[in-house]
Short mmCIF file of C-alpha atoms in Angstrom, two decimals:
data_model
loop_
_atom_site.label_atom_id
_atom_site.label_comp_id
_atom_site.label_asym_id
_atom_site.label_seq_id
_atom_site.Cartn_x
_atom_site.Cartn_y
_atom_site.Cartn_z
CA UNK A 1 -15.58 6.64 18.14
CA UNK A 2 -15.76 9.99 19.90
CA UNK A 3 -17.34 12.63 17.66
CA UNK A 4 -14.95 15.24 19.10
CA UNK A 5 -12.08 13.36 17.48
CA UNK A 6 -13.68 13.43 14.04
CA UNK A 7 -13.03 16.22 11.54
CA UNK A 8 -16.01 17.94 9.90
CA UNK A 9 -15.46 17.00 6.24
CA UNK A 10 -18.59 18.37 4.56
CA UNK A 11 -18.16 22.10 5.19
CA UNK A 12 -15.16 24.41 5.19
CA UNK A 13 -12.01 24.92 3.13
CA UNK A 14 -11.11 21.78 1.08
CA UNK A 15 -7.41 22.69 1.01
CA UNK A 16 -7.28 22.95 4.79
CA UNK A 17 -9.29 19.73 5.20
CA UNK A 18 -6.99 17.81 2.85
CA UNK A 19 -3.94 19.06 4.73
CA UNK A 20 -5.48 18.07 8.07
CA UNK A 21 -6.31 14.62 6.70
CA UNK A 22 -2.96 14.28 4.96
CA UNK A 23 -0.69 15.33 7.83
CA UNK A 24 -1.31 12.33 10.12
CA UNK A 25 -1.25 10.03 7.08
CA UNK A 26 2.17 11.40 6.12
CA UNK A 27 3.43 10.95 9.66
CA UNK A 28 2.28 7.33 9.61
CA UNK A 29 3.71 6.73 6.13
CA UNK A 30 7.02 8.30 7.14
CA UNK A 31 7.35 6.06 10.17
CA UNK A 32 6.20 3.07 8.12
CA UNK A 33 9.07 3.68 5.72
CA UNK A 34 11.45 4.32 8.60
CA UNK A 35 10.44 0.92 9.94
CA UNK A 36 11.05 -0.66 6.52
CA UNK A 37 14.47 1.00 6.33
CA UNK A 38 15.40 -0.03 9.88
CA UNK A 39 14.26 -3.56 9.08
CA UNK A 40 16.58 -3.58 6.06
CA UNK A 41 19.43 -2.14 8.11
CA UNK A 42 19.01 -4.84 10.76
CA UNK A 43 18.78 -7.61 8.17
CA UNK A 44 21.52 -6.23 5.92
CA UNK A 45 24.00 -5.58 8.72
CA UNK A 46 23.16 -8.69 10.74
CA UNK A 47 22.49 -11.27 8.02
CA UNK A 48 24.18 -9.95 4.84
CA UNK A 49 23.38 -9.35 1.16
CA UNK A 50 21.79 -12.76 0.52
CA UNK A 51 19.27 -12.14 3.30
CA UNK A 52 18.41 -8.77 1.74
CA UNK A 53 17.88 -10.57 -1.57
CA UNK A 54 15.49 -12.97 0.19
CA UNK A 55 13.25 -10.34 1.81
CA UNK A 56 13.42 -7.81 -1.06
CA UNK A 57 13.18 -10.12 -4.07
CA UNK A 58 10.33 -12.32 -5.27
CA UNK A 59 9.15 -12.94 -1.70
CA UNK A 60 8.49 -9.21 -1.31
CA UNK A 61 6.54 -9.14 -4.58
CA UNK A 62 4.37 -12.08 -3.53
CA UNK A 63 3.74 -10.62 -0.08
CA UNK A 64 2.85 -7.30 -1.71
CA UNK A 65 0.14 -9.07 -3.70
CA UNK A 66 -1.49 -9.97 -0.39
CA UNK A 67 -0.84 -6.52 1.11
CA UNK A 68 -2.35 -4.68 -1.83
CA UNK A 69 -5.36 -6.97 -2.14
CA UNK A 70 -6.01 -6.50 1.58
CA UNK A 71 -5.54 -2.76 1.30
CA UNK A 72 -7.90 -2.67 -1.70
CA UNK A 73 -10.60 -4.39 0.33
CA UNK A 74 -9.90 -1.93 3.14
CA UNK A 75 -10.39 0.96 0.70
CA UNK A 76 -13.79 -0.49 -0.21
CA UNK A 77 -14.77 -0.58 3.47
CA UNK A 78 -13.29 2.88 4.13
CA UNK A 79 -15.25 4.50 1.27
CA UNK A 80 -18.51 2.92 2.45
CA UNK A 81 -17.80 3.93 6.07
CA UNK A 82 -17.06 7.49 4.88
CA UNK A 83 -20.31 7.70 2.91
CA UNK A 84 -22.40 6.24 5.76
CA UNK A 85 -20.69 8.66 8.12
CA UNK A 86 -21.66 11.52 5.81
CA UNK A 87 -25.24 10.19 5.86
CA UNK A 88 -25.01 9.78 9.68
CA UNK A 89 -26.45 6.25 9.32
CA UNK A 90 -25.15 4.46 12.44
CA UNK A 91 -27.25 1.30 11.99
CA UNK A 92 -25.77 0.52 8.56
CA UNK A 93 -22.34 1.63 9.75
CA UNK A 94 -22.14 -1.09 12.40
CA UNK A 95 -23.27 -3.78 9.95
CA UNK A 96 -20.79 -2.50 7.37
CA UNK A 97 -17.90 -2.83 9.83
CA UNK A 98 -18.81 -6.39 10.87
CA UNK A 99 -19.28 -7.43 7.23
CA UNK A 100 -15.86 -6.03 6.36
CA UNK A 101 -14.23 -7.97 9.22
CA UNK A 102 -15.69 -11.26 7.98
CA UNK A 103 -14.50 -10.59 4.39
CA UNK A 104 -10.94 -9.93 5.60
CA UNK A 105 -10.77 -13.03 7.79
CA UNK A 106 -11.89 -15.31 4.95
CA UNK A 107 -9.53 -13.76 2.38
CA UNK A 108 -6.46 -13.71 4.63
CA UNK A 109 -6.91 -17.37 5.66
CA UNK A 110 -7.14 -18.33 1.99
CA UNK A 111 -3.90 -16.47 1.16
CA UNK A 112 -2.12 -17.99 4.16
CA UNK A 113 -3.05 -21.48 2.96
CA UNK A 114 -1.92 -20.67 -0.59
CA UNK A 115 1.51 -19.41 0.49
CA UNK A 116 2.07 -22.20 3.01
CA UNK A 117 1.24 -25.06 0.64
CA UNK A 118 2.42 -23.68 -2.73
CA UNK A 119 5.04 -21.11 -1.75
CA UNK A 120 8.09 -23.02 -2.98
CA UNK A 121 6.48 -23.99 -6.28
CA UNK A 122 5.53 -20.37 -6.99
CA UNK A 123 9.05 -19.15 -6.17
CA UNK A 124 10.53 -21.78 -8.49
CA UNK A 125 8.33 -20.56 -11.34
CA UNK A 126 9.59 -17.02 -10.64
CA UNK A 127 13.21 -18.09 -11.27
CA UNK A 128 14.43 -17.38 -7.72
CA UNK A 129 18.16 -18.30 -7.65
CA UNK A 130 18.80 -21.77 -6.25
CA UNK A 131 21.19 -20.49 -3.60
CA UNK A 132 18.41 -18.50 -1.88
CA UNK A 133 15.36 -20.59 -2.88
CA UNK A 134 15.17 -22.68 0.30
CA UNK A 135 15.56 -19.64 2.58
CA UNK A 136 13.01 -17.63 0.58
CA UNK A 137 10.49 -20.48 0.71
CA UNK A 138 10.86 -20.96 4.49
CA UNK A 139 10.64 -17.19 5.05
CA UNK A 140 7.45 -16.66 3.05
CA UNK A 141 5.65 -19.68 4.55
CA UNK A 142 6.20 -18.55 8.13
CA UNK A 143 5.53 -14.89 7.29
CA UNK A 144 2.11 -15.84 5.84
CA UNK A 145 0.96 -17.04 9.28
CA UNK A 146 0.56 -13.38 10.26
CA UNK A 147 -1.57 -12.39 7.26
CA UNK A 148 -4.91 -12.41 9.11
CA UNK A 149 -3.56 -10.19 11.89
CA UNK A 150 -2.14 -7.70 9.36
CA UNK A 151 -5.39 -7.70 7.40
CA UNK A 152 -7.62 -6.96 10.40
CA UNK A 153 -5.26 -4.27 11.69
CA UNK A 154 -5.20 -2.37 8.40
CA UNK A 155 -8.97 -2.72 7.96
CA UNK A 156 -9.85 -1.27 11.36
CA UNK A 157 -7.43 1.62 10.94
CA UNK A 158 -8.88 2.36 7.48
CA UNK A 159 -12.41 2.42 8.89
CA UNK A 160 -11.31 4.81 11.63
CA UNK A 161 -9.94 7.12 8.96
CA UNK A 162 -13.13 6.84 6.95
CA UNK A 163 -14.95 8.27 9.97
CA UNK A 164 -12.67 11.32 9.89
CA UNK A 165 -10.78 10.28 13.04
CA UNK A 166 -7.30 11.82 12.75
CA UNK A 167 -5.76 11.14 16.15
CA UNK A 168 -6.55 7.53 17.05
CA UNK A 169 -5.23 5.71 13.94
CA UNK A 170 -2.11 7.88 13.94
CA UNK A 171 -1.24 6.92 17.50
CA UNK A 172 -2.03 3.27 16.81
CA UNK A 173 0.22 3.09 13.75
CA UNK A 174 3.13 4.90 15.39
CA UNK A 175 3.01 2.46 18.31
CA UNK A 176 2.69 -0.41 15.84
CA UNK A 177 5.85 0.55 13.93
CA UNK A 178 7.77 1.10 17.16
CA UNK A 179 6.70 -2.32 18.40
CA UNK A 180 7.72 -3.90 15.09
CA UNK A 181 11.21 -2.40 15.32
CA UNK A 182 11.57 -3.66 18.90
CA UNK A 183 10.43 -7.13 17.82
CA UNK A 184 12.98 -7.09 14.97
CA UNK A 185 15.75 -6.22 17.41
CA UNK A 186 14.58 -8.95 19.79
CA UNK A 187 14.15 -11.79 17.30
CA UNK A 188 16.86 -10.95 14.75
CA UNK A 189 19.62 -9.19 16.67
CA UNK A 190 19.31 -10.38 20.27
CA UNK A 191 17.96 -13.91 19.78
CA UNK A 192 19.81 -14.22 16.45
CA UNK A 193 16.99 -16.16 14.74
CA UNK A 194 17.86 -14.92 11.24
CA UNK A 195 15.07 -14.72 8.67
CA UNK A 196 12.83 -16.73 10.99
CA UNK A 197 13.14 -13.84 13.40
CA UNK A 198 11.91 -11.38 10.74
CA UNK A 199 8.77 -13.48 10.27
CA UNK A 200 8.19 -13.93 14.01
CA UNK A 201 8.53 -10.17 14.50
CA UNK A 202 5.79 -9.56 11.91
CA UNK A 203 3.46 -12.19 13.41
CA UNK A 204 3.89 -11.03 17.01
CA UNK A 205 3.47 -7.33 16.22
CA UNK A 206 0.26 -7.68 14.24
CA UNK A 207 -1.24 -10.28 16.59
CA UNK A 208 -0.94 -7.85 19.50
CA UNK A 209 -2.30 -4.96 17.44
CA UNK A 210 -5.28 -7.05 16.28
CA UNK A 211 -6.23 -7.95 19.85
CA UNK A 212 -6.18 -4.30 20.92
CA UNK A 213 -8.04 -2.97 17.86
CA UNK A 214 -10.79 -5.60 18.01
CA UNK A 215 -11.44 -4.70 21.65
CA UNK A 216 -11.50 -1.01 20.71
CA UNK A 217 -13.84 -1.51 17.74
CA UNK A 218 -16.25 -3.70 19.72
CA UNK A 219 -16.39 -1.12 22.50
CA UNK A 220 -17.56 1.58 20.06
CA UNK A 221 -19.47 -0.41 17.41
CA UNK A 222 -20.38 -3.77 19.05
CA UNK A 223 -18.98 -5.72 16.09
CA UNK A 224 -18.68 -8.94 18.12
CA UNK A 225 -22.27 -8.75 19.34
CA UNK A 226 -24.93 -11.09 17.95
CA UNK A 227 -27.19 -8.03 17.66
CA UNK A 228 -25.02 -6.73 14.82
CA UNK A 229 -25.25 -9.04 11.82
CA UNK A 230 -23.35 -9.46 8.59
CA UNK A 231 -25.36 -7.72 5.86
CA UNK A 232 -25.01 -9.13 2.35
CA UNK A 233 -25.95 -5.78 0.78
CA UNK A 234 -23.00 -4.17 2.60
CA UNK A 235 -20.77 -7.09 1.61
CA UNK A 236 -21.70 -6.56 -2.04
CA UNK A 237 -20.87 -2.84 -1.91
CA UNK A 238 -17.53 -3.45 -0.18
CA UNK A 239 -16.63 -6.14 -2.71
CA UNK A 240 -17.85 -4.02 -5.65
CA UNK A 241 -15.40 -1.28 -4.65
CA UNK A 242 -12.75 -3.43 -2.99
CA UNK A 243 -12.27 -6.24 -5.50
CA UNK A 244 -11.59 -4.03 -8.55
CA UNK A 245 -9.35 -1.81 -6.39
CA UNK A 246 -7.54 -4.92 -5.14
CA UNK A 247 -7.30 -6.35 -8.65
CA UNK A 248 -5.77 -3.10 -9.86
CA UNK A 249 -3.09 -3.39 -7.18
CA UNK A 250 -2.70 -7.10 -7.87
CA UNK A 251 -2.22 -6.45 -11.59
CA UNK A 252 0.72 -4.23 -10.70
CA UNK A 253 2.10 -6.84 -8.32
CA UNK A 254 1.84 -9.56 -10.96
CA UNK A 255 3.60 -7.23 -13.39
CA UNK A 256 6.21 -6.47 -10.70
CA UNK A 257 6.72 -10.16 -10.10
CA UNK A 258 7.19 -10.76 -13.83
CA UNK A 259 9.64 -7.85 -13.95
CA UNK A 260 11.47 -9.38 -11.01
CA UNK A 261 12.11 -12.52 -13.07
CA UNK A 262 14.11 -10.32 -15.43
CA UNK A 263 16.01 -8.84 -12.47
CA UNK A 264 16.64 -12.29 -10.99
CA UNK A 265 18.55 -13.26 -14.14
CA UNK A 266 21.02 -10.41 -13.49
CA UNK A 267 22.23 -12.01 -10.23
CA UNK A 268 22.09 -11.41 -6.47
CA UNK A 269 23.79 -8.00 -6.64
CA UNK A 270 21.13 -6.68 -9.03
CA UNK A 271 18.37 -8.21 -6.87
CA UNK A 272 19.75 -6.55 -3.74
CA UNK A 273 20.27 -3.20 -5.54
CA UNK A 274 16.80 -2.92 -7.02
CA UNK A 275 15.24 -4.17 -3.78
CA UNK A 276 17.13 -1.45 -1.93
CA UNK A 277 16.05 1.18 -4.46
CA UNK A 278 12.43 0.14 -3.94
CA UNK A 279 12.80 0.66 -0.20
CA UNK A 280 13.95 4.23 -0.90
CA UNK A 281 11.35 4.83 -3.63
CA UNK A 282 8.66 3.55 -1.30
CA UNK A 283 8.87 6.88 0.55
CA UNK A 284 7.45 8.48 -2.61
CA UNK A 285 4.80 5.81 -3.13
CA UNK A 286 3.76 6.10 0.50
CA UNK A 287 3.37 9.88 0.21
CA UNK A 288 1.25 9.54 -2.93
CA UNK A 289 -0.88 6.81 -1.33
CA UNK A 290 -1.41 9.05 1.69
CA UNK A 291 -2.62 11.82 -0.61
CA UNK A 292 -4.95 9.39 -2.35
CA UNK A 293 -6.40 8.19 0.98
CA UNK A 294 -6.98 11.78 2.13
CA UNK A 295 -8.69 12.69 -1.15
CA UNK A 296 -10.90 9.58 -1.19
CA UNK A 297 -11.97 10.17 2.43
CA UNK A 298 -12.92 13.79 1.78
CA UNK A 299 -14.64 13.09 -1.54
CA UNK A 300 -16.62 10.10 -0.22
CA UNK A 301 -17.85 11.98 2.86
CA UNK A 302 -19.11 14.82 0.69
CA UNK A 303 -20.77 12.49 -1.79
CA UNK A 304 -22.51 10.69 1.09
CA UNK A 305 -23.70 14.07 2.39
CA UNK A 306 -24.95 15.05 -1.12
CA UNK A 307 -22.36 17.85 -1.37
CA UNK A 308 -21.33 17.22 -4.96
CA UNK A 309 -20.72 20.94 -5.42
CA UNK A 310 -17.49 20.46 -3.45
CA UNK A 311 -15.94 17.84 -5.76
CA UNK A 312 -14.18 20.31 -8.07
CA UNK A 313 -12.66 22.41 -5.25
CA UNK A 314 -11.44 19.25 -3.54
CA UNK A 315 -9.80 17.98 -6.74
CA UNK A 316 -8.17 21.36 -7.43
CA UNK A 317 -6.72 21.53 -3.93
CA UNK A 318 -5.62 17.89 -4.20
CA UNK A 319 -3.67 18.44 -7.41
CA UNK A 320 -1.83 21.44 -5.94
CA UNK A 321 -0.80 19.50 -2.83
CA UNK A 322 0.03 16.34 -4.78
CA UNK A 323 2.35 18.08 -7.23
CA UNK A 324 4.10 19.94 -4.45
CA UNK A 325 4.81 16.62 -2.75
CA UNK A 326 5.90 14.92 -5.99
CA UNK A 327 8.41 17.65 -6.84
CA UNK A 328 9.86 17.57 -3.32
CA UNK A 329 10.21 13.78 -3.34
CA UNK A 330 11.79 13.77 -6.81
CA UNK A 331 14.47 16.21 -5.62
CA UNK A 332 15.01 14.23 -2.42
CA UNK A 333 15.52 10.99 -4.35
CA UNK A 334 17.86 12.57 -6.90
CA UNK A 335 20.14 14.37 -4.46
CA UNK A 336 20.13 11.55 -1.92
CA UNK A 337 21.04 8.85 -4.45
CA UNK A 338 24.65 8.41 -3.30
CA UNK A 339 24.20 8.93 0.41
CA UNK A 340 21.14 6.88 1.36
CA UNK A 341 22.26 3.41 0.07
CA UNK A 342 25.37 3.59 2.30
CA UNK A 343 23.12 3.34 5.35
CA UNK A 344 22.07 -0.19 4.42
CA UNK A 345 25.11 -1.88 2.99
CA UNK A 346 28.85 -1.56 2.46
CA UNK A 347 28.69 -3.46 -0.84
CA UNK A 348 30.01 -0.91 -3.37
CA UNK A 349 28.48 -2.71 -6.34
CA UNK A 350 25.02 -2.66 -4.78
CA UNK A 351 25.38 1.03 -3.86
CA UNK A 352 26.47 2.07 -7.37
CA UNK A 353 23.62 0.23 -9.11
CA UNK A 354 21.08 1.56 -6.64
CA UNK A 355 22.25 5.15 -7.25
CA UNK A 356 21.89 4.70 -11.02
CA UNK A 357 18.32 3.47 -10.57
CA UNK A 358 17.37 6.43 -8.34
CA UNK A 359 18.75 8.99 -10.82
CA UNK A 360 16.82 7.30 -13.62
CA UNK A 361 13.46 7.04 -11.88
CA UNK A 362 13.20 10.37 -10.00
CA UNK A 363 12.07 12.60 -12.95
CA UNK A 364 9.18 10.23 -13.67
CA UNK A 365 7.68 10.97 -10.24
CA UNK A 366 6.02 14.03 -11.80
CA UNK A 367 3.67 11.75 -13.75
CA UNK A 368 2.27 10.08 -10.64
CA UNK A 369 -0.02 12.81 -9.20
CA UNK A 370 -2.35 12.61 -12.22
CA UNK A 371 -2.72 8.87 -11.71
CA UNK A 372 -3.41 9.06 -7.97
CA UNK A 373 -5.86 11.98 -7.98
CA UNK A 374 -7.96 10.68 -10.86
CA UNK A 375 -8.13 7.21 -9.31
CA UNK A 376 -9.22 8.84 -6.03
CA UNK A 377 -12.06 10.60 -7.85
CA UNK A 378 -13.34 7.50 -9.66
CA UNK A 379 -13.23 5.35 -6.50
CA UNK A 380 -15.15 7.90 -4.45
CA UNK A 381 -17.97 8.07 -7.04
CA UNK A 382 -17.96 4.26 -7.43
CA UNK A 383 -16.74 4.32 -11.04
CA UNK A 384 -14.57 1.25 -10.58
CA UNK A 385 -14.67 -1.04 -13.62
CA UNK A 386 -13.14 1.17 -16.34
CA UNK A 387 -10.22 2.32 -14.12
CA UNK A 388 -9.54 -1.35 -13.33
CA UNK A 389 -9.45 -2.16 -17.05
CA UNK A 390 -7.10 0.80 -17.59
CA UNK A 391 -4.82 -0.50 -14.86
CA UNK A 392 -4.80 -3.92 -16.50
CA UNK A 393 -3.77 -2.35 -19.82
CA UNK A 394 -0.98 -0.44 -18.07
CA UNK A 395 0.30 -3.60 -16.39
CA UNK A 396 0.22 -5.46 -19.67
CA UNK A 397 2.37 -2.70 -21.14
CA UNK A 398 4.92 -3.38 -18.38
CA UNK A 399 4.88 -7.13 -19.07
CA UNK A 400 5.15 -6.63 -22.84
CA UNK A 401 8.14 -4.32 -22.32
CA UNK A 402 9.94 -6.96 -20.25
CA UNK A 403 9.02 -9.73 -22.68
CA UNK A 404 10.59 -7.91 -25.62
CA UNK A 405 13.82 -6.95 -23.85
CA UNK A 406 16.90 -7.93 -25.86
CA UNK A 407 18.94 -10.97 -24.88
CA UNK A 408 21.49 -8.69 -23.20
CA UNK A 409 19.72 -5.97 -21.22
CA UNK A 410 20.62 -3.58 -18.41
CA UNK A 411 18.86 -3.11 -15.11
CA UNK A 412 17.71 0.37 -16.22
CA UNK A 413 16.09 -1.07 -19.34
CA UNK A 414 14.11 -3.43 -17.11
CA UNK A 415 13.30 -0.59 -14.70
CA UNK A 416 11.75 1.54 -17.45
CA UNK A 417 8.75 -0.78 -17.41
CA UNK A 418 7.60 1.05 -14.25
CA UNK A 419 7.35 4.65 -15.55
CA UNK A 420 6.01 3.26 -18.84
CA UNK A 421 2.98 1.86 -17.01
CA UNK A 422 2.51 5.18 -15.15
CA UNK A 423 2.42 7.05 -18.45
CA UNK A 424 -0.14 4.65 -19.90
CA UNK A 425 -2.36 4.75 -16.78
CA UNK A 426 -2.28 8.54 -16.40
CA UNK A 427 -3.03 9.14 -20.08
CA UNK A 428 -5.98 6.75 -20.22
CA UNK A 429 -7.39 7.93 -16.87
CA UNK A 430 -7.24 11.53 -18.05
CA UNK A 431 -9.23 10.65 -21.17
CA UNK A 432 -11.77 8.66 -19.12
CA UNK A 433 -12.31 11.45 -16.59
CA UNK A 434 -12.73 14.01 -19.36
CA UNK A 435 -15.46 11.80 -20.82
CA UNK A 436 -17.12 11.56 -17.37
CA UNK A 437 -16.96 15.34 -17.02
CA UNK A 438 -18.43 15.89 -20.48
CA UNK A 439 -21.30 13.53 -19.62
CA UNK A 440 -21.72 15.20 -16.18
#
């Protein structure tokens, strides 16, 4: 990658550097969510409420398990790339990238096989309503065919960001989302292939992006050359960071899936409403994840360059930015609660329930910055195990809450399991980081 495209991350103003890192991430996250919303508009308007329930219900939770595990492994590679970039160690950098590619191919093929052969059985266990079970099963099995392409795309873009490249991954992702929207229009609206079209759009988009990105990566880092080998020491580091990070995300997805079983019992309207609310809330989660990625990149580069004196200033600047974003998103969600759902559906019942959920959840957004910034710190200094255990405890709190719901419960009572887990995670992470600080 061209050095002129890479931001100097080990000297200068941390606030300015975080903003420069964050801005392209926010642009990408914004367009990612726009794509998700357009996808829901196309499906909701073209195929109806039951189709929304298919793509936003248990299938979405299962697919998110794969997404988050993949993204966790990508974080492991990104942190190592950032540290090696700070060290200016090109030899190890090339081996790191090839090792990461092999890990992602193996994992994604395993998950594709799991979903294709056991998808229906898993959905049955999750209490998916019988009237959408067959469609959900067919959708998730075909969708899983594109897992490897998605995995490699996200990995390469993460490694580009780890190098401090701001321009290239931004352009790539914007073109990717545009292509995905065009594929949705082609397969779902023009060819009228229904939910099969949604899956084919995903597969086609990420296949094309994988071909381009592999050519680009090989041109700059020779990852397909026999001269660059897979290095087990790099594999171990990537897995040491990536697996706990992935497990933390997977714990939440398992908890989400369990929570979804409670939602499923409330009927298709509740499934569609909470799925729609998640699409809107995902703007907030995407913004917070962008902030976390920016902070991890900056912290890891400085740790690799032995600039530990910059950790505190980076964290201070990160908290200021993160809280500013959280307050803005909380207000956006609250005041947009009645308007935004109308874009996706004309079903009044779905709109009313969705608005109730958004009013309920928006104040809890102010808890989230503590969670994201402290997790960014511990990942960048390779303190992985205790935060993973804390995440597991938080997810268990969510599951316990759902388990002990009364026989007759509301959708908001089920929804409270989400902010409950945020409170638990933030509190325990704060205690853990104070202990780390005390022990230097």
